[in-house]
Coordinates of N, CA and C in Angstrom, one line a residue:
X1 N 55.0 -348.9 67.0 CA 56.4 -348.8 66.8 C 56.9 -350.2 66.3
X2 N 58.0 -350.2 65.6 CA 58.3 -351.7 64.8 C 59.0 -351.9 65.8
X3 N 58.7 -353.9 65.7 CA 60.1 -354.8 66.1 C 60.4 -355.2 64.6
X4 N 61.6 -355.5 65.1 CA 62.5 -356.4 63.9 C 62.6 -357.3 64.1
X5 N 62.4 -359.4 63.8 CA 63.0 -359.7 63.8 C 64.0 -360.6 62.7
X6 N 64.9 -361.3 63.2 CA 65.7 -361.8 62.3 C 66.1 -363.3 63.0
X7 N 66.7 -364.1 62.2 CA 67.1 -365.4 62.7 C 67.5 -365.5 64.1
X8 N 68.4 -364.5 64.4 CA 69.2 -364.4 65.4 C 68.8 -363.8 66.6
X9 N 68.0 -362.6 66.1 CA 68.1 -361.0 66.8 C 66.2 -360.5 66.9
X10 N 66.1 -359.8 68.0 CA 64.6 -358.9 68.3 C 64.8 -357.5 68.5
X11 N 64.8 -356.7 67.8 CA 65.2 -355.7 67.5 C 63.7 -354.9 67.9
X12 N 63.6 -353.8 69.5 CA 62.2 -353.8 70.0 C 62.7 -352.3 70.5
X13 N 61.6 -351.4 70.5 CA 61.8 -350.3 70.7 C 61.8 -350.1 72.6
X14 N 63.3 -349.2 72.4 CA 63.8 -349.0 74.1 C 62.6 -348.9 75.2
X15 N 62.7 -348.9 76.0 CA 62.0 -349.0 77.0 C 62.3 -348.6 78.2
X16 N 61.8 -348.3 79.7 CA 62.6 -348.0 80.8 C 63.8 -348.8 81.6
X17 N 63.1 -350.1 81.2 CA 63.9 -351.1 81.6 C 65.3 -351.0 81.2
X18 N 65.5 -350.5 79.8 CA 66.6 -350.6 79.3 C 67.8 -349.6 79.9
X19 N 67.2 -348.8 80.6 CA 68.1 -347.6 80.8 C 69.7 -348.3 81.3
X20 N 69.6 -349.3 82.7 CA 70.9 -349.8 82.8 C 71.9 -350.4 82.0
X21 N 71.3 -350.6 80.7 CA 71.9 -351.1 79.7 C 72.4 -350.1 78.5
X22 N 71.7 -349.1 78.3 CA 72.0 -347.5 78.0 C 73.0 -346.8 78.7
X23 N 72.7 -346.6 79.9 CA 73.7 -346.3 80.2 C 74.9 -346.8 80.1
X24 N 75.4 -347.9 80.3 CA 76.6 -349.1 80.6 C 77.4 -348.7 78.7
X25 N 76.3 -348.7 77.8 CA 76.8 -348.5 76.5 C 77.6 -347.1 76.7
X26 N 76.8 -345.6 77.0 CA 76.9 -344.5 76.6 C 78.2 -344.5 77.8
X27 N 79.0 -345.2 78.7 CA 79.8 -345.4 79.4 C 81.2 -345.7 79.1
X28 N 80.6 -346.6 78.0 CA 81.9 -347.5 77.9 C 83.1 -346.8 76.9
X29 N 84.1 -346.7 77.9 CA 85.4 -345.5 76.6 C 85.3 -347.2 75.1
X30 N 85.4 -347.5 75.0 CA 85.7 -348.7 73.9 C 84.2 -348.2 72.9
X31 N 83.1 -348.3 73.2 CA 82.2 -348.1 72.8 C 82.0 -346.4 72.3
X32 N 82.1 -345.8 73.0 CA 82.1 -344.4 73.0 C 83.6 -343.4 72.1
X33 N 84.6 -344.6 71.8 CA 85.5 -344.0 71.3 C 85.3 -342.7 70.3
X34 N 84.9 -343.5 69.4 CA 84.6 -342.4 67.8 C 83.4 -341.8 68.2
X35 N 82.4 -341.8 69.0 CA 81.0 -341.0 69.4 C 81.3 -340.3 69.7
X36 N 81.6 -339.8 71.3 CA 81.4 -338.8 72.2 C 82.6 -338.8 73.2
X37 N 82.6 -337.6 73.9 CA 83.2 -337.2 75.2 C 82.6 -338.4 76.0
X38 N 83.1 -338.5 77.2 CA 82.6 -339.0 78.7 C 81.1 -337.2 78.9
X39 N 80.3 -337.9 79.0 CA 79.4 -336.6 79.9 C 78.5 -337.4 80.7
X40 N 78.2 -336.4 81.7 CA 77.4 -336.4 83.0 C 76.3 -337.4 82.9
X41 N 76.4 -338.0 83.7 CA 74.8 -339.3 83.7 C 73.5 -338.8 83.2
X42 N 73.2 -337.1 84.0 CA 72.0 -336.3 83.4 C 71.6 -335.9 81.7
X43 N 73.3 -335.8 81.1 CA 72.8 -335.7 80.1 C 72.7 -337.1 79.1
X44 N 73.4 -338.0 79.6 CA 73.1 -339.3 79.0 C 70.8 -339.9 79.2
X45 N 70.7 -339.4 80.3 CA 69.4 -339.8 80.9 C 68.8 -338.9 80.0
X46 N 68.8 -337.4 79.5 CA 68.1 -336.5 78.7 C 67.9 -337.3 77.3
X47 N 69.3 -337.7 76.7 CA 69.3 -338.5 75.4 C 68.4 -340.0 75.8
X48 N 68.1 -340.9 76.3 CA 67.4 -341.6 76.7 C 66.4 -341.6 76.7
X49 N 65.6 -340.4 77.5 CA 64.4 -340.0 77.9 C 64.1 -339.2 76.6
X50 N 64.8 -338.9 75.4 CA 63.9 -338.5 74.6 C 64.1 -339.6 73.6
X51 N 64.3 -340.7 73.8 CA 64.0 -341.9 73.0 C 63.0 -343.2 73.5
X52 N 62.5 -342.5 74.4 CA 61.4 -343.2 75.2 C 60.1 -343.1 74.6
X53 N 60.4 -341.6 73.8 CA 59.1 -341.2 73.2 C 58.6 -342.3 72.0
X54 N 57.4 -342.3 72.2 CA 56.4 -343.0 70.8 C 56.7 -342.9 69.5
X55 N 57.2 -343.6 68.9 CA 58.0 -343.2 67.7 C 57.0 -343.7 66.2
X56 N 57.0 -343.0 65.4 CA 56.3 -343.2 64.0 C 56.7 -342.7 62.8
X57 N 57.0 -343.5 61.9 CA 57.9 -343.0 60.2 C 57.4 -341.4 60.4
X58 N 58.5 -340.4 60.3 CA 58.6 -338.9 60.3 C 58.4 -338.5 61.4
X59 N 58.7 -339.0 62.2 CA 58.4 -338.5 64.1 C 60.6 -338.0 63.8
X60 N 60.4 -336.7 64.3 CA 61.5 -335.8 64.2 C 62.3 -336.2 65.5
X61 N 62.7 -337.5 66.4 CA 63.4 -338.0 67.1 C 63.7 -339.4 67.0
X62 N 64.8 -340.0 67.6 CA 65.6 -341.1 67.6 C 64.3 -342.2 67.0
X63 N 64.6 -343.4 66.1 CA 63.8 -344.8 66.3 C 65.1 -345.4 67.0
X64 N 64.6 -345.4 68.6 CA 65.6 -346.7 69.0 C 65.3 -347.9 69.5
X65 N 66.3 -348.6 68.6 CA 65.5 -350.3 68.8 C 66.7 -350.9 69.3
X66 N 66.3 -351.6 71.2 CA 67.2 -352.2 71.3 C 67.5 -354.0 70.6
X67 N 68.5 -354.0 70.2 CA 68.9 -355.3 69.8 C 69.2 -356.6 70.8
X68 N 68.5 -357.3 71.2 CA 68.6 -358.5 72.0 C 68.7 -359.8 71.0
X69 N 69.7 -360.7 71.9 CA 70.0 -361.9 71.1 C 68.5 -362.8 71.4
X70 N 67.9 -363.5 70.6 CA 66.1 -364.3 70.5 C 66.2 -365.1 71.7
X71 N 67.2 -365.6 71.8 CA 67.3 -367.3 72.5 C 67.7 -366.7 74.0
X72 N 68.2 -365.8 74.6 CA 68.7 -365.1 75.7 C 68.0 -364.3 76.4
X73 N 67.5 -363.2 75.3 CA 66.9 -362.2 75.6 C 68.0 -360.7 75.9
X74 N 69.6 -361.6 76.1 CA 70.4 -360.4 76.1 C 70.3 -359.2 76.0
X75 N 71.1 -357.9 76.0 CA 71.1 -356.9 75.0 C 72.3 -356.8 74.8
X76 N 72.7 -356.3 73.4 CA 73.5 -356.4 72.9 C 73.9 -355.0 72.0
X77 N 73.1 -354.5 72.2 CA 73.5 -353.2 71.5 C 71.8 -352.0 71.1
X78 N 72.3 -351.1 70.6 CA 71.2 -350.3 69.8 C 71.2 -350.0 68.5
X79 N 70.3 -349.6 67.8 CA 70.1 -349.4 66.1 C 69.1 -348.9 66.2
X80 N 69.1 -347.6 64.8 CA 68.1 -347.0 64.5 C 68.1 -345.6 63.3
X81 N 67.4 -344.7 63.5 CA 67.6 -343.7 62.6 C 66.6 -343.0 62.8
X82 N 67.1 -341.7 62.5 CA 66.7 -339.9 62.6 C 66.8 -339.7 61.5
X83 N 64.9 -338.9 61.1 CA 64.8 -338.8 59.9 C 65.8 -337.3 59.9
X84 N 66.5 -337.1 59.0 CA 67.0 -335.9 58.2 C 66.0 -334.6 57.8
X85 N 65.5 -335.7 56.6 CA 64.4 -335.1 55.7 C 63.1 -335.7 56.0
X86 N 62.2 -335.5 54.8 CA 60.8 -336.6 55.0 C 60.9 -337.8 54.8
X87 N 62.2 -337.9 53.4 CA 62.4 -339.5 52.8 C 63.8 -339.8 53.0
X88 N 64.4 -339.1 53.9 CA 66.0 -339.7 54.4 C 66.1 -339.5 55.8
X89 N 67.1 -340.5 56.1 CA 67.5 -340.8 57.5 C 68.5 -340.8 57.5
X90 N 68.9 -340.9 58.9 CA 70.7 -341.2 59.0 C 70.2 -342.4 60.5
X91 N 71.3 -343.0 59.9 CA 71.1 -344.4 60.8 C 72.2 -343.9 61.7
X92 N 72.3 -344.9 62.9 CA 73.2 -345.4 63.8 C 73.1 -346.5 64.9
X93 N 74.0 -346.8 65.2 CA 74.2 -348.4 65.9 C 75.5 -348.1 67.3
X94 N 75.2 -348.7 68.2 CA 76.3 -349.1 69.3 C 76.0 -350.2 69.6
X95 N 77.3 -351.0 69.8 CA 77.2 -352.6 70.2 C 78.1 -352.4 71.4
X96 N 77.6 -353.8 72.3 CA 78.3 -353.8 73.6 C 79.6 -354.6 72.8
X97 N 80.9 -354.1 74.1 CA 81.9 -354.7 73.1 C 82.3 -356.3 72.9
X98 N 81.2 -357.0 74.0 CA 81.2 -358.5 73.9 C 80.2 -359.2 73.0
X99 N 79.7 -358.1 71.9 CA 78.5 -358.2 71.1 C 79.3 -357.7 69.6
X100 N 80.8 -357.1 69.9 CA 81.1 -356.9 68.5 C 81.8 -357.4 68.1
X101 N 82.0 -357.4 66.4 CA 82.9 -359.0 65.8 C 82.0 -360.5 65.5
X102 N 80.5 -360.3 65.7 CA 79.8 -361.3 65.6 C 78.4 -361.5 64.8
X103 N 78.6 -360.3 63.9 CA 77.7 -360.1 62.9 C 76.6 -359.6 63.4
X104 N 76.5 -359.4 64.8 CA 75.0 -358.7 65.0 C 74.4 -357.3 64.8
X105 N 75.8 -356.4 64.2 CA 75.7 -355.3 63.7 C 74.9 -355.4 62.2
X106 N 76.0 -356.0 61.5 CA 74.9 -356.4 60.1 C 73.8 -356.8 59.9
X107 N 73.5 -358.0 60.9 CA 71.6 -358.4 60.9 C 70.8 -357.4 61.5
X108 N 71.3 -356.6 62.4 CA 70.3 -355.5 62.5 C 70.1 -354.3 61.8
X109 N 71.5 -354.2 61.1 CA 71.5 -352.9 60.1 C 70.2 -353.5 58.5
X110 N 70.6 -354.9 58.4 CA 70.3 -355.1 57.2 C 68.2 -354.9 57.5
X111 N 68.1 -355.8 59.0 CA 66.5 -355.5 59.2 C 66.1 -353.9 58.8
X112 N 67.1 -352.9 59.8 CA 66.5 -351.5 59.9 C 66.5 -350.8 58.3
X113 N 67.3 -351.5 57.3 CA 67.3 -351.2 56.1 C 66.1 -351.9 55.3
X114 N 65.9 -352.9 55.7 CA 64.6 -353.5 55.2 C 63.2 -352.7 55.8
X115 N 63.2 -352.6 57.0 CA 62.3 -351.5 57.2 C 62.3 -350.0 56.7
X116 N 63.5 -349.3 56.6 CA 62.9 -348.5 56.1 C 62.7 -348.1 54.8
X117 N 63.3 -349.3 54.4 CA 63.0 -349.0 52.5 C 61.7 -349.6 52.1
X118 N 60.7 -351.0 52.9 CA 59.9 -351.2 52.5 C 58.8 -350.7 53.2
X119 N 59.0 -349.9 54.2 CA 57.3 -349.9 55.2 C 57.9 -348.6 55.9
X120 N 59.2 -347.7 55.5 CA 59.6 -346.2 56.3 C 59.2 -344.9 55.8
X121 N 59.0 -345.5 54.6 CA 59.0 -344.5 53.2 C 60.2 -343.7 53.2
X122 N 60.8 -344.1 53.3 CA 62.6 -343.8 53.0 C 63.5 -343.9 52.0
X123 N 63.5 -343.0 51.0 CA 64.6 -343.0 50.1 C 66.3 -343.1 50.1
X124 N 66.4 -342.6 51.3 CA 68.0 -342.7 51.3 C 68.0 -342.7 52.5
X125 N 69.3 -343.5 52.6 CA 69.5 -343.9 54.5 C 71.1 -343.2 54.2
X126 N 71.8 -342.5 55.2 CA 72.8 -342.0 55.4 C 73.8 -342.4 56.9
X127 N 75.0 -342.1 57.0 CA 75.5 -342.4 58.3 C 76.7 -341.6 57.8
X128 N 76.9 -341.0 59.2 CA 78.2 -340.6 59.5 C 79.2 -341.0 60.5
X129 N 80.6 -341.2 60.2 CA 81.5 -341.9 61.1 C 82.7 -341.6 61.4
X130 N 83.2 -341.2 62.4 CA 84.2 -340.3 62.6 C 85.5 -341.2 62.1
X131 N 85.9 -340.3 61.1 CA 87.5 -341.4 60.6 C 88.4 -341.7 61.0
X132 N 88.5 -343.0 60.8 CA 89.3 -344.0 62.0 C 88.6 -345.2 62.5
X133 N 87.3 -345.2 62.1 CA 86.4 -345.8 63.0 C 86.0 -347.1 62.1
X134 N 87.4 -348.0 61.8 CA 87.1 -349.2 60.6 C 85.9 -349.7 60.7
X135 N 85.7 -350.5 62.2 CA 84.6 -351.7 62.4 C 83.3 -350.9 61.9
X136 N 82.9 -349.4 62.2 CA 81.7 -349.0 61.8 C 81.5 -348.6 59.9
X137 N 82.6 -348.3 59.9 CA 82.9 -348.3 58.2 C 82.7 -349.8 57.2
X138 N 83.4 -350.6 57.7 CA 83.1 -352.3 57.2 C 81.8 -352.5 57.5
X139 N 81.4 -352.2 58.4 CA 79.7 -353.0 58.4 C 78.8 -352.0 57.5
X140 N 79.0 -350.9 57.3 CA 78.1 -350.1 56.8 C 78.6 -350.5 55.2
X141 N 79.7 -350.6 55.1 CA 80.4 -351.2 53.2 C 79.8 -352.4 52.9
X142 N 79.3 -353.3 54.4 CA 79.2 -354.8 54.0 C 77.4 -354.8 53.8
X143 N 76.7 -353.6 54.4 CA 75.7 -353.5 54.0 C 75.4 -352.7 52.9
X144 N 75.8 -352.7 52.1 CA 76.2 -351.6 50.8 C 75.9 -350.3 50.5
X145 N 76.3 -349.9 52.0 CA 76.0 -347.8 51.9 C 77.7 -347.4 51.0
X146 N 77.4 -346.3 50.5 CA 78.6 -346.2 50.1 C 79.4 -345.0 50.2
X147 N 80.5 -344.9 50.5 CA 81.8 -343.5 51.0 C 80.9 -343.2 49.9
X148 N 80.7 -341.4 50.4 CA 80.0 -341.0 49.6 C 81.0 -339.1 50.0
X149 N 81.8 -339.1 50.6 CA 82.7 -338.1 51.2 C 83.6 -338.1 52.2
X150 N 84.2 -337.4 52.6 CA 84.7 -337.1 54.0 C 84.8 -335.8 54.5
X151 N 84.4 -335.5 55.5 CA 84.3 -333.6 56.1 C 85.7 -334.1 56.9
X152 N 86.6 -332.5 56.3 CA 87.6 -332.3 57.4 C 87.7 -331.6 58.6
X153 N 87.8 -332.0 59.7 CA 87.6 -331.4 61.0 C 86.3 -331.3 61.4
X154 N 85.4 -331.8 61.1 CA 84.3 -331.9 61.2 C 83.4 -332.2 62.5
X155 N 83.9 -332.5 63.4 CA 83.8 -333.1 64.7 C 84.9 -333.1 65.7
X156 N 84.6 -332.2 67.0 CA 85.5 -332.2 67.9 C 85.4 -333.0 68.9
X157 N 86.6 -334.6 69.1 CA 86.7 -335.5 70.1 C 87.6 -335.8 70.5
X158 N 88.0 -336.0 71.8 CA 89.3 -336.5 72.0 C 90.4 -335.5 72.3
X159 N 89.9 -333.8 72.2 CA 90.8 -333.1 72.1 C 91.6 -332.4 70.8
X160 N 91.2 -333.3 69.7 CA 91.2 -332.4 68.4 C 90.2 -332.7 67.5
X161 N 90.4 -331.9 66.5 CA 89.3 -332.2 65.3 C 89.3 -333.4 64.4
X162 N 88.4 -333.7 64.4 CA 88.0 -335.5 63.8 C 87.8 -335.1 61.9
X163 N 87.9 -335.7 61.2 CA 87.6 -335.7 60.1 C 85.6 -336.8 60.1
X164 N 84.8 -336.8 59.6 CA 84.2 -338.0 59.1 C 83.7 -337.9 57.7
X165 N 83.2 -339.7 57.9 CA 83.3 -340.2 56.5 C 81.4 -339.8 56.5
X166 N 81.3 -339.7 55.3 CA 79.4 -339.7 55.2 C 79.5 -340.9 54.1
X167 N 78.3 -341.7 54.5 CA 77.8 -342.7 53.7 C 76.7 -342.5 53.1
X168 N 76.2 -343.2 52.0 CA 75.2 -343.1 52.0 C 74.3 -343.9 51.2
X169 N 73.2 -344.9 50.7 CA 72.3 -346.1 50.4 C 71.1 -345.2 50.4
X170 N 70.5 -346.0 48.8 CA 69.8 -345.4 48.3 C 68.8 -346.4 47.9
X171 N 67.3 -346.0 48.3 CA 66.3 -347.6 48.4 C 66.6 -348.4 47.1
X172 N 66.8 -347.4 45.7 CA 66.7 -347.9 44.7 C 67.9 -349.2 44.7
X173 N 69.1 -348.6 45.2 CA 70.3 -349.3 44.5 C 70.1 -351.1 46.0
X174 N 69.7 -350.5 47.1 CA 69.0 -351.6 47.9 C 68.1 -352.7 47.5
X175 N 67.2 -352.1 47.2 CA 66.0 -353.3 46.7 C 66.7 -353.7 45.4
X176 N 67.3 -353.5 44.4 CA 67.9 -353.8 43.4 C 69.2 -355.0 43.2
X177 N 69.3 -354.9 44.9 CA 70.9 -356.1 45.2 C 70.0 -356.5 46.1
X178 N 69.2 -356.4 46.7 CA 68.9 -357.3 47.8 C 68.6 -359.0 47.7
X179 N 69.8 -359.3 48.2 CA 69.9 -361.4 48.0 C 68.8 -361.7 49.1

């Protein structure tokens, strides 16, 4: 299973350990705004427990890598991606909210993009984000996925229907800008 790392960040696949730190994420209304409902601890532990599993490019469940700061060992959030297809993914990320505004979203998006364009066999990475949801829309623009639509009502949260945005980054146009 990959680690990532980066100047800053260790980007290591979840573990049991992490569960208190999973949970506290899938908890937090700030965190959870544009995601999800509040639901029951059991089904948060189900979503967990099937990211526990052994993960390998085309394995049909979560790659989740928790993101810890090098020098701390902190956690500071999750990143990852669900293959779609055989050669596309859809990414996603949660940061704790004392972890966001501090670029650790982008150094771990940009690793999980370097993985899977050079060693995922991944043609296109995609994300979807419920609209409204700037900070996850800027980091995904600042990593160069691009508004690629928007579905109306597309998602029921909060009590009404959500619109979201679909992104989407293509290895070609990646490897092609990559500074």
């Amino acid at each position: 299973m990959p680690v990532l790392i980066t100047p800053r960040l260790n980007c290591s696949p979840l573990q049991e350990e992490d569960w208190p730190f999973f949970l506290a994420l899938q908890q937090h209304p700030d965190v959870m705004r544009f995601v999800a409902e509040d639901r029951p601890v059991a089904a948060i532990r189900e979503a967990f427990d099937s990211r526990l599993t052994p993960w390998a490019p085309g394995s049909a469940h979560w790659l989740c890598l928790v993101v810890r700061d090098t020098a701390s060992q902190a956690p500071l959030g999750v990143t990852g991606y669900i293959h779609r297809e055989e050669d596309c993914a859809e990414v996603g990320f949660l940061f704790a909210p004392e972890a966001q505004g501090k670029g650790y979203g982008f150094e771990s998006l940009k690793a999980l993009c370097d993985y899977a364009f050079l060693q995922g066999g991944i043609r296109r990475l995609t994300a979807t984000v419920t609209a409204g949801n700037a900070a996850s829309r800027r980091l995904l623009e600042k990593a160069r996925f691009r508004l690629e639509g928007e579905l109306r009502e597309s998602y029921y949260l909060a009590g009404r229907w959500q619109n979201d945005w679909l992104f989407g980054l293509l290895q070609q146009e990646y490897l092609n800008n990559n500074s």
